[in-house]
Short mmCIF file of C-alpha atoms in Angstrom, two decimals:
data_model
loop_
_atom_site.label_atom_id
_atom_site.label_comp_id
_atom_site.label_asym_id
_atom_site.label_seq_id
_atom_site.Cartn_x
_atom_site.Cartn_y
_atom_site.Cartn_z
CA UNK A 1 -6.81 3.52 20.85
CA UNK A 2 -8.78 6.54 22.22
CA UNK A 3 -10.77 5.47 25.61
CA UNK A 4 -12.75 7.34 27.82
CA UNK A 5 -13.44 5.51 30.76
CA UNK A 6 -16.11 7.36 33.66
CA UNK A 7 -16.87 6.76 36.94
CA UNK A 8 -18.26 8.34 40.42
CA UNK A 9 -21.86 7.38 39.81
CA UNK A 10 -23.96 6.51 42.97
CA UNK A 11 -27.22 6.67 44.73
CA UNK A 12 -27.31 10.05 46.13
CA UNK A 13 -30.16 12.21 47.85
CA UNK A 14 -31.68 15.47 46.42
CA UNK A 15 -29.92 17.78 47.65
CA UNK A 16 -27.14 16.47 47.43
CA UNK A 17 -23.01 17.06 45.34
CA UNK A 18 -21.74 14.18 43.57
CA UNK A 19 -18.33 14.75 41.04
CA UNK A 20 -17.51 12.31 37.99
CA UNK A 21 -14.83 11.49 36.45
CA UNK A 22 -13.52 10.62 32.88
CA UNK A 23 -9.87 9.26 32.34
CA UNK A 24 -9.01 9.71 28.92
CA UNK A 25 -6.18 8.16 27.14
CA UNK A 26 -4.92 7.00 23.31
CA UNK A 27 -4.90 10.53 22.66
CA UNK A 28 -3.47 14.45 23.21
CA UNK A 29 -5.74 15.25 25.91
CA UNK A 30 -4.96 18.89 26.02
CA UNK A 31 -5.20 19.69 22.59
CA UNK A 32 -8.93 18.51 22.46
CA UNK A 33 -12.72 20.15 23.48
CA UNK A 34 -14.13 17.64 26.49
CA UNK A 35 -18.23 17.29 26.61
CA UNK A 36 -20.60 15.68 29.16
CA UNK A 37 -23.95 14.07 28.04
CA UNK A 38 -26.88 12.40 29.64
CA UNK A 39 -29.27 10.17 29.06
CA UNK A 40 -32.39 9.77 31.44
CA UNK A 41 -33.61 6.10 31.85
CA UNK A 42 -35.88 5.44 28.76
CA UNK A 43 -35.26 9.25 27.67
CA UNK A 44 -33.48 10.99 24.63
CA UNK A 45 -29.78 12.46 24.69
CA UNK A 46 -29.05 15.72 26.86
CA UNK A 47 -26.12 17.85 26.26
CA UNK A 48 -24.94 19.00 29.35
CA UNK A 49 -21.27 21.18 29.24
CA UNK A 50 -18.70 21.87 27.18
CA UNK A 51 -14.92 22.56 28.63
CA UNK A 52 -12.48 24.14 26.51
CA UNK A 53 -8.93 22.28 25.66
CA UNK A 54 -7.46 24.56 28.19
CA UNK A 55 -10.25 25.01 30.74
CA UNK A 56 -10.68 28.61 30.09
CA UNK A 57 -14.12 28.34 28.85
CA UNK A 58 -16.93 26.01 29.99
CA UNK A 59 -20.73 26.22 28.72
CA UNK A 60 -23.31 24.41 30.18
CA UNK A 61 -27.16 23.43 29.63
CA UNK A 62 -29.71 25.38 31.23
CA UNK A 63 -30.77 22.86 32.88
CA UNK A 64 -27.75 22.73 35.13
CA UNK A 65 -26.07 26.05 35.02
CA UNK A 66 -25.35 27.15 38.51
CA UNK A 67 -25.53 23.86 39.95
CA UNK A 68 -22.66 21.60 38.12
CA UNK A 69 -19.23 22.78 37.22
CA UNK A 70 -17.30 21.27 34.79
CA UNK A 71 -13.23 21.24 35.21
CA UNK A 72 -9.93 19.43 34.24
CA UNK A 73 -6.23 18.20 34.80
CA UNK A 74 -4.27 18.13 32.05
CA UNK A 75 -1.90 16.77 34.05
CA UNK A 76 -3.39 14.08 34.88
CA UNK A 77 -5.73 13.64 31.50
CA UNK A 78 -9.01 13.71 33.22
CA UNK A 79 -12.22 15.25 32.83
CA UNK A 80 -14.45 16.06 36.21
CA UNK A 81 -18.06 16.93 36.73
CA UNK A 82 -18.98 18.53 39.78
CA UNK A 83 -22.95 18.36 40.57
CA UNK A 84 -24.36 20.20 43.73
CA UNK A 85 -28.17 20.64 44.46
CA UNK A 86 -28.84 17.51 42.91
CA UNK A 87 -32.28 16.50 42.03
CA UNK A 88 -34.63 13.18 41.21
CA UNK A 89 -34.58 14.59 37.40
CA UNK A 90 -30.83 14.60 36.99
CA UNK A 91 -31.24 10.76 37.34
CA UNK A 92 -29.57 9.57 34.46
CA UNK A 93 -26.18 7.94 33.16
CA UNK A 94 -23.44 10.35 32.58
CA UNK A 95 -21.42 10.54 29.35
CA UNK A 96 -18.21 12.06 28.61
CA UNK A 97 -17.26 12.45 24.95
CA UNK A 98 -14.59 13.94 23.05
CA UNK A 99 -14.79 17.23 20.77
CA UNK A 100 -13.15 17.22 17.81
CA UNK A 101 -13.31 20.47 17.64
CA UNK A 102 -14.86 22.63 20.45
CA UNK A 103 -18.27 24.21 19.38
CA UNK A 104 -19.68 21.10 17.23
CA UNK A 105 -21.39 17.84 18.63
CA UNK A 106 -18.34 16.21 16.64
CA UNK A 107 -18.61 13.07 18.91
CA UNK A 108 -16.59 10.32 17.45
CA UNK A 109 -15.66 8.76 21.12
CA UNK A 110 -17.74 8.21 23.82
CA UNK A 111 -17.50 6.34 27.59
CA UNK A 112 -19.86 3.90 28.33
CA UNK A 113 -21.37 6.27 31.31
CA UNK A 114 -21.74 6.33 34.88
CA UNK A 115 -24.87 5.53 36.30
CA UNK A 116 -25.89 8.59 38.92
CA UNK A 117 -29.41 7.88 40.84
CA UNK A 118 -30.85 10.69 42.89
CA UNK A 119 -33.18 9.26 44.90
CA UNK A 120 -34.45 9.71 48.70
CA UNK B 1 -39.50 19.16 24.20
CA UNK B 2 -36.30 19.21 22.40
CA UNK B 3 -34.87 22.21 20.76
CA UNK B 4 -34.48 19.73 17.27
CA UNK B 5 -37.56 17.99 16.41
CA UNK B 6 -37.54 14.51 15.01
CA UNK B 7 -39.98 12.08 14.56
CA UNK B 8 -40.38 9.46 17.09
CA UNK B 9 -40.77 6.54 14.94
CA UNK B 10 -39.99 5.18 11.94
CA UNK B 11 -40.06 2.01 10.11
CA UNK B 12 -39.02 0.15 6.86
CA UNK B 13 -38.71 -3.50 5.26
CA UNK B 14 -34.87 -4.70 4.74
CA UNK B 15 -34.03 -3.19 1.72
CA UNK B 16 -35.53 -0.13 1.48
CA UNK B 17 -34.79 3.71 1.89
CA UNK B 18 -35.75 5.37 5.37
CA UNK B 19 -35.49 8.88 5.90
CA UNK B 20 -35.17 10.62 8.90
CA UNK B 21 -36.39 13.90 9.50
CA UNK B 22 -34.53 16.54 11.67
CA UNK B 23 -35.94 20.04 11.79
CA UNK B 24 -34.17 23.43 13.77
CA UNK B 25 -34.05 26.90 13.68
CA UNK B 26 -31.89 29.51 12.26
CA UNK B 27 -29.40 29.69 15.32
CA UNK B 28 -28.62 25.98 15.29
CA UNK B 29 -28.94 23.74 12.16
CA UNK B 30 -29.87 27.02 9.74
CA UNK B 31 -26.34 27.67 10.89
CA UNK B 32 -23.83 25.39 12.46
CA UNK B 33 -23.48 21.57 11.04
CA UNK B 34 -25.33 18.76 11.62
CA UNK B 35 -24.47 15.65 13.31
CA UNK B 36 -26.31 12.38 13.30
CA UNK B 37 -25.90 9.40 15.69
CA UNK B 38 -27.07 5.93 16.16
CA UNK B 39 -27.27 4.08 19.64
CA UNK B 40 -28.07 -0.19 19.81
CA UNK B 41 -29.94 -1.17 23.20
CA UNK B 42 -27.66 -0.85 25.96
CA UNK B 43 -24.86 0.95 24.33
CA UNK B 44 -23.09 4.35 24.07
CA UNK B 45 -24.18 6.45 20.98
CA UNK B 46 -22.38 5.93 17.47
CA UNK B 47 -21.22 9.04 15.22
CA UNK B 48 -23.25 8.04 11.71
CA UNK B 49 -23.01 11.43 10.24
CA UNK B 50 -20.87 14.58 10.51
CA UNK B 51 -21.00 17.79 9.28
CA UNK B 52 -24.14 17.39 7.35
CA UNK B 53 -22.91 14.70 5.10
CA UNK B 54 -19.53 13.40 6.16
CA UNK B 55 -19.34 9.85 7.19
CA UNK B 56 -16.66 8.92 9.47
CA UNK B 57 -14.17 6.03 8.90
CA UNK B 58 -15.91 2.30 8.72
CA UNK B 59 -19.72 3.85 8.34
CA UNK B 60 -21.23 2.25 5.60
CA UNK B 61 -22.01 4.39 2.64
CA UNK B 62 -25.64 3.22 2.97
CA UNK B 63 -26.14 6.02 5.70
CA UNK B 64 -25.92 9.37 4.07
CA UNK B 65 -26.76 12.76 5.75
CA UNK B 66 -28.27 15.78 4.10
CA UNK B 67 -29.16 19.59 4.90
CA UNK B 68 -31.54 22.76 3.54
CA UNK B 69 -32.33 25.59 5.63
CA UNK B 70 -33.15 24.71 9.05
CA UNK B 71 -33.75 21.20 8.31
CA UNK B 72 -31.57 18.18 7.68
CA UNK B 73 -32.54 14.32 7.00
CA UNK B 74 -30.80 11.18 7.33
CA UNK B 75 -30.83 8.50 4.62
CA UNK B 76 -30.24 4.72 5.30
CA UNK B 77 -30.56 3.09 1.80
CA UNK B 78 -30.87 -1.13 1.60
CA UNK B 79 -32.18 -1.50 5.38
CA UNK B 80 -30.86 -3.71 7.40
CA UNK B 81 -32.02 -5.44 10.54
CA UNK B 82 -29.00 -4.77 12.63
CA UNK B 83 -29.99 -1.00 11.27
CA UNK B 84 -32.87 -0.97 14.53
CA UNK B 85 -31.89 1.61 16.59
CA UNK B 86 -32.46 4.83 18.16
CA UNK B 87 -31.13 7.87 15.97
CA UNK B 88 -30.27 11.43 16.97
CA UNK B 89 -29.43 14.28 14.83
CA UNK B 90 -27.34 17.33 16.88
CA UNK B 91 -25.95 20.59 16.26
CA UNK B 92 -24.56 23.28 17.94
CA UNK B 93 -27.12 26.36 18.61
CA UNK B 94 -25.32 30.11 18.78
CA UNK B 95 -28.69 31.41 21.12
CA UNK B 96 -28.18 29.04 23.66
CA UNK B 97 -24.33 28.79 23.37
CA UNK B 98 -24.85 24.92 23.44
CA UNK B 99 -25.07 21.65 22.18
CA UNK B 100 -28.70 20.42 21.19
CA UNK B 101 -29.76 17.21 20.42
CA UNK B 102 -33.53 16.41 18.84
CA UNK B 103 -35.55 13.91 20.53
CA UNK B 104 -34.33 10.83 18.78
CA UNK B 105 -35.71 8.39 16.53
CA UNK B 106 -36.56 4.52 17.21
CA UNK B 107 -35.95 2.97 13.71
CA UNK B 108 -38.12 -0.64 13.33
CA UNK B 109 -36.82 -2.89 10.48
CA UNK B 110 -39.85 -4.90 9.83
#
């Protein structure tokens, strides 16, 4: 059974770095696309990066490019999400998903988020 | 404002046909696939539809997904209440080298 488990979420200042994580397992990490999406309280989906099966290619939103990174461990089948500069509108709870294939929205498994609060 | 426009609302008696609107632009759904989710209160999104008009393992055949030029629609034939949800149609857009999502769409059953 694929799961995709995040966490790292907290209350955290503008300003301010935060990384998430997403444990995967029930499935060939490495030979699959990784995503991160958001959802604002109240608000609509955001797509927010894309990581390639082997890391060597990562695409992000506008909306964060420059100030989140996204990375992971094969090794260790995990997914990270490094956010720097944080700000009050990138409130929201954090998503990973898994890509069927890399350049699609193919989302057939989802976490149930982590909850990240910037907020003085 | 989203890159895919949807409409906000929509609404339908059980038993009946709902559409769902879902319009883009030539670098996204004019051509890449379209995806459509559904997400209950409180829960992580479900895949309805996938590319265009695929339905994944254990969705009902009463959701069906369709696309013409830059737009694409979503079907739900004999509504259901348990059918009240937000839906979200996505695709992948070449300009912006990135996934887009359209606003989403709170479904009523009446």
């Amino acid at each position: 059974e694929v799961q995709l488990v995040e966490s790292g979420g907290v209350v955290v200042q503008p300003g301010g770095s935060l990384t998430l994580s997403c444990a995967a397992s029930g499935f060939t990490f490495d030979d699959y696309a990784m995503h991160w999406v958001r959802q604002a309280p109240g608000k609509g989906l955001e797509w927010v990066s894309l990581i390639t099966w082997d890391g060597g290619s990562t695409y992000y939103a506008d909306s964060v490019k420059g100030r989140f990174t996204t990375s992971r461990d094969n090794s260790k089948n995990s997914l990270y999400l490094q956010m720097n500069s944080l700000r009050p509108e990138d409130t929201a709870l954090y998503h990973c998903a898994k890509g069927e294939v890399p350049a699609a929205p193919w989302f057939e498994y989802w976490g149930q988020g982590t909850l990240v609060t910037v907020s003085s | 404002q989203s890159v895919l426009t949807q409409p906000p609302s929509a609404s339908g008696t059980p038993g009946q046909r709902v559409t769902i609107s879902c319009s883009g632009s030539s670098s996204n759904i004019g051509s890449n696939y379209v995806y459509w989710f559904q997400q209950l209160p409180g829960t992580a999104p479900k895949l309805l539809i996938y590319r265009d008009n695929q339905r994944p393992s254990g969705v009902p055949d009463r959701f069906s997904g369709s696309k013409s030029g830059t737009s694409a629609s979503l079907a739900i034939s004999g509504l259901r209440s348990e059918d009240e949800a937000d839906y979200y149609c996505a695709a992948w857009d070449d300009s912006l080298s990135g996934v887009v999502f359209g606003g989403g769409t709170k479904l009523t059953v009446l």
